[in-house]
Amino acid sequence: AQQGSYAMASEYLRGLSPSAADLQLRLLGAGDGSGLADAVDFFAAQVGSRADYELTQALLARFFKIHSAAIRADAELSARCAALREEQRAAWSALEALFHEDLALLSFLSHMQG
């Protein structure tokens, strides 16, 4: 059920203009702040699924720029962000491995032509 709502949220965010996405990210901090925790969970799921990598990275950068003070002030949010950081590292490691494989293949193929 959670993945379904994350898929809908991801689809919604993909359709927004940059300024509308920025507004939505800013609104997450309104009220009791539970929106921030939900957003961190959403981003962790997105990073873990390896879906919409570039969009997720752009939104994450903006999210942290907007809400970094609130996150630092809340121990639970900080812990969730630490888990998100580990997801980020794992996702980057997988992507980096693909880059290295592609570079090795390109190198091999370029030597075959010469």
PDB file of C-alpha atoms in Angstrom:
ATOM      1  CA  ALA A   1       0.000   0.000   0.000  1.00  0.00           C
ATOM      2  CA  GLN A   2       2.836   2.384   0.899  1.00  0.00           C
ATOM      3  CA  GLN A   3       4.631   1.718  -2.402  1.00  0.00           C
ATOM      4  CA  GLY A   4       1.414   2.565  -4.257  1.00  0.00           C
ATOM      5  CA  SER A   5       1.120   5.932  -2.562  1.00  0.00           C
ATOM      6  CA  TYR A   6       4.824   6.563  -3.182  1.00  0.00           C
ATOM      7  CA  ALA A   7       4.308   5.768  -6.874  1.00  0.00           C
ATOM      8  CA  MET A   8       1.425   8.255  -7.004  1.00  0.00           C
ATOM      9  CA  ALA A   9       3.514  10.895  -5.213  1.00  0.00           C
ATOM     10  CA  SER A  10       6.406  10.306  -7.591  1.00  0.00           C
ATOM     11  CA  GLU A  11       4.124  10.638 -10.603  1.00  0.00           C
ATOM     12  CA  TYR A  12       2.687  13.857  -9.167  1.00  0.00           C
ATOM     13  CA  LEU A  13       6.139  15.334  -8.537  1.00  0.00           C
ATOM     14  CA  ARG A  14       7.295  14.423 -12.056  1.00  0.00           C
ATOM     15  CA  GLY A  15       4.468  16.533 -13.463  1.00  0.00           C
ATOM     16  CA  LEU A  16       5.282  19.677 -11.492  1.00  0.00           C
ATOM     17  CA  SER A  17       7.219  22.664 -12.715  1.00  0.00           C
ATOM     18  CA  PRO A  18      10.378  23.448 -10.714  1.00  0.00           C
ATOM     19  CA  SER A  19       8.683  26.308  -8.861  1.00  0.00           C
ATOM     20  CA  ALA A  20       5.633  24.170  -8.023  1.00  0.00           C
ATOM     21  CA  ALA A  21       7.892  21.360  -6.773  1.00  0.00           C
ATOM     22  CA  ASP A  22       9.759  23.884  -4.614  1.00  0.00           C
ATOM     23  CA  LEU A  23       6.468  25.086  -3.139  1.00  0.00           C
ATOM     24  CA  GLN A  24       5.386  21.518  -2.355  1.00  0.00           C
ATOM     25  CA  LEU A  25       8.717  20.838  -0.631  1.00  0.00           C
ATOM     26  CA  ARG A  26       8.349  24.014   1.433  1.00  0.00           C
ATOM     27  CA  LEU A  27       4.818  23.056   2.499  1.00  0.00           C
ATOM     28  CA  LEU A  28       6.133  19.815   4.025  1.00  0.00           C
ATOM     29  CA  GLY A  29       7.445  21.800   6.986  1.00  0.00           C
ATOM     30  CA  ALA A  30       4.063  23.315   7.823  1.00  0.00           C
ATOM     31  CA  GLY A  31       2.080  22.127  10.816  1.00  0.00           C
ATOM     32  CA  ASP A  32       3.454  19.514  13.186  1.00  0.00           C
ATOM     33  CA  GLY A  33       6.383  18.562  10.950  1.00  0.00           C
ATOM     34  CA  SER A  34       5.153  15.036  10.268  1.00  0.00           C
ATOM     35  CA  GLY A  35       5.373  15.862   6.580  1.00  0.00           C
ATOM     36  CA  LEU A  36       9.146  16.013   6.902  1.00  0.00           C
ATOM     37  CA  ALA A  37       9.351  12.487   8.308  1.00  0.00           C
ATOM     38  CA  ASP A  38       7.026  11.215   5.603  1.00  0.00           C
ATOM     39  CA  ALA A  39       9.138  12.939   2.957  1.00  0.00           C
ATOM     40  CA  VAL A  40      12.346  11.346   4.249  1.00  0.00           C
ATOM     41  CA  ASP A  41      10.642   7.945   4.138  1.00  0.00           C
ATOM     42  CA  PHE A  42       9.446   8.660   0.589  1.00  0.00           C
ATOM     43  CA  PHE A  43      12.924   9.692  -0.535  1.00  0.00           C
ATOM     44  CA  ALA A  44      14.451   6.589   1.067  1.00  0.00           C
ATOM     45  CA  ALA A  45      11.979   4.417  -0.836  1.00  0.00           C
ATOM     46  CA  GLN A  46      12.682   6.268  -4.088  1.00  0.00           C
ATOM     47  CA  VAL A  47      16.431   5.952  -3.673  1.00  0.00           C
ATOM     48  CA  GLY A  48      16.073   2.284  -2.749  1.00  0.00           C
ATOM     49  CA  SER A  49      13.927   1.580  -5.791  1.00  0.00           C
ATOM     50  CA  ARG A  50      16.477   3.283  -8.068  1.00  0.00           C
ATOM     51  CA  ALA A  51      13.538   4.947  -9.848  1.00  0.00           C
ATOM     52  CA  ASP A  52      13.682   8.515 -11.161  1.00  0.00           C
ATOM     53  CA  TYR A  53      17.262   8.866  -9.917  1.00  0.00           C
ATOM     54  CA  GLU A  54      17.920  12.357 -11.288  1.00  0.00           C
ATOM     55  CA  LEU A  55      14.577  13.774 -10.181  1.00  0.00           C
ATOM     56  CA  THR A  56      14.969  12.243  -6.732  1.00  0.00           C
ATOM     57  CA  GLN A  57      18.467  13.712  -6.350  1.00  0.00           C
ATOM     58  CA  ALA A  58      17.276  17.164  -7.402  1.00  0.00           C
ATOM     59  CA  LEU A  59      14.322  17.066  -5.015  1.00  0.00           C
ATOM     60  CA  LEU A  60      16.504  15.767  -2.187  1.00  0.00           C
ATOM     61  CA  ALA A  61      19.004  18.577  -2.642  1.00  0.00           C
ATOM     62  CA  ARG A  62      16.228  21.156  -2.490  1.00  0.00           C
ATOM     63  CA  PHE A  63      14.504  19.399   0.427  1.00  0.00           C
ATOM     64  CA  PHE A  64      17.687  19.470   2.512  1.00  0.00           C
ATOM     65  CA  LYS A  65      18.410  23.075   1.597  1.00  0.00           C
ATOM     66  CA  ILE A  66      14.938  24.123   2.748  1.00  0.00           C
ATOM     67  CA  HIS A  67      14.589  21.937   5.843  1.00  0.00           C
ATOM     68  CA  SER A  68      18.140  21.332   7.106  1.00  0.00           C
ATOM     69  CA  ALA A  69      17.658  23.355  10.308  1.00  0.00           C
ATOM     70  CA  ALA A  70      14.457  21.503  11.247  1.00  0.00           C
ATOM     71  CA  ILE A  71      16.095  18.147  10.527  1.00  0.00           C
ATOM     72  CA  ARG A  72      19.151  18.957  12.654  1.00  0.00           C
ATOM     73  CA  ALA A  73      16.865  19.996  15.522  1.00  0.00           C
ATOM     74  CA  ASP A  74      14.913  16.710  15.533  1.00  0.00           C
ATOM     75  CA  ALA A  75      16.704  13.522  16.624  1.00  0.00           C
ATOM     76  CA  GLU A  76      14.170  11.201  14.966  1.00  0.00           C
ATOM     77  CA  LEU A  77      14.406  13.041  11.656  1.00  0.00           C
ATOM     78  CA  SER A  78      18.188  12.989  11.876  1.00  0.00           C
ATOM     79  CA  ALA A  79      18.112   9.216  12.393  1.00  0.00           C
ATOM     80  CA  ARG A  80      15.813   8.771   9.398  1.00  0.00           C
ATOM     81  CA  CYS A  81      18.170  10.896   7.330  1.00  0.00           C
ATOM     82  CA  ALA A  82      21.099   8.719   8.410  1.00  0.00           C
ATOM     83  CA  ALA A  83      19.213   5.690   7.070  1.00  0.00           C
ATOM     84  CA  LEU A  84      18.496   7.639   3.876  1.00  0.00           C
ATOM     85  CA  ARG A  85      22.209   8.417   3.574  1.00  0.00           C
ATOM     86  CA  GLU A  86      22.975   4.690   3.687  1.00  0.00           C
ATOM     87  CA  GLU A  87      20.402   4.075   0.938  1.00  0.00           C
ATOM     88  CA  GLN A  88      22.086   6.843  -1.058  1.00  0.00           C
ATOM     89  CA  ARG A  89      25.496   5.233  -0.648  1.00  0.00           C
ATOM     90  CA  ALA A  90      24.182   1.859  -1.776  1.00  0.00           C
ATOM     91  CA  ALA A  91      22.430   3.398  -4.788  1.00  0.00           C
ATOM     92  CA  TRP A  92      25.527   5.347  -5.766  1.00  0.00           C
ATOM     93  CA  SER A  93      27.732   2.259  -5.425  1.00  0.00           C
ATOM     94  CA  ALA A  94      25.451   0.342  -7.780  1.00  0.00           C
ATOM     95  CA  LEU A  95      25.386   3.221 -10.268  1.00  0.00           C
ATOM     96  CA  GLU A  96      29.146   3.673 -10.054  1.00  0.00           C
ATOM     97  CA  ALA A  97      29.654  -0.037 -10.756  1.00  0.00           C
ATOM     98  CA  LEU A  98      27.540   0.331 -13.903  1.00  0.00           C
ATOM     99  CA  PHE A  99      29.628   3.312 -14.997  1.00  0.00           C
ATOM    100  CA  HIS A 100      32.820   1.304 -14.536  1.00  0.00           C
ATOM    101  CA  GLU A 101      31.395  -1.601 -16.528  1.00  0.00           C
ATOM    102  CA  ASP A 102      30.401   0.756 -19.338  1.00  0.00           C
ATOM    103  CA  LEU A 103      33.829   2.406 -19.350  1.00  0.00           C
ATOM    104  CA  ALA A 104      35.548  -0.969 -19.484  1.00  0.00           C
ATOM    105  CA  LEU A 105      33.360  -2.049 -22.392  1.00  0.00           C
ATOM    106  CA  LEU A 106      34.007   1.210 -24.256  1.00  0.00           C
ATOM    107  CA  SER A 107      37.730   0.849 -23.687  1.00  0.00           C
ATOM    108  CA  PHE A 108      37.661  -2.722 -24.947  1.00  0.00           C
ATOM    109  CA  LEU A 109      35.647  -1.812 -28.037  1.00  0.00           C
ATOM    110  CA  SER A 110      37.834   1.187 -28.867  1.00  0.00           C
ATOM    111  CA  HIS A 111      40.944  -1.022 -28.784  1.00  0.00           C
ATOM    112  CA  MET A 112      39.282  -3.516 -31.134  1.00  0.00           C
ATOM    113  CA  GLN A 113      38.908  -0.835 -33.808  1.00  0.00           C
ATOM    114  CA  GLY A 114      42.504   0.345 -33.576  1.00  0.00           C
TER     115      GLY A 114
END
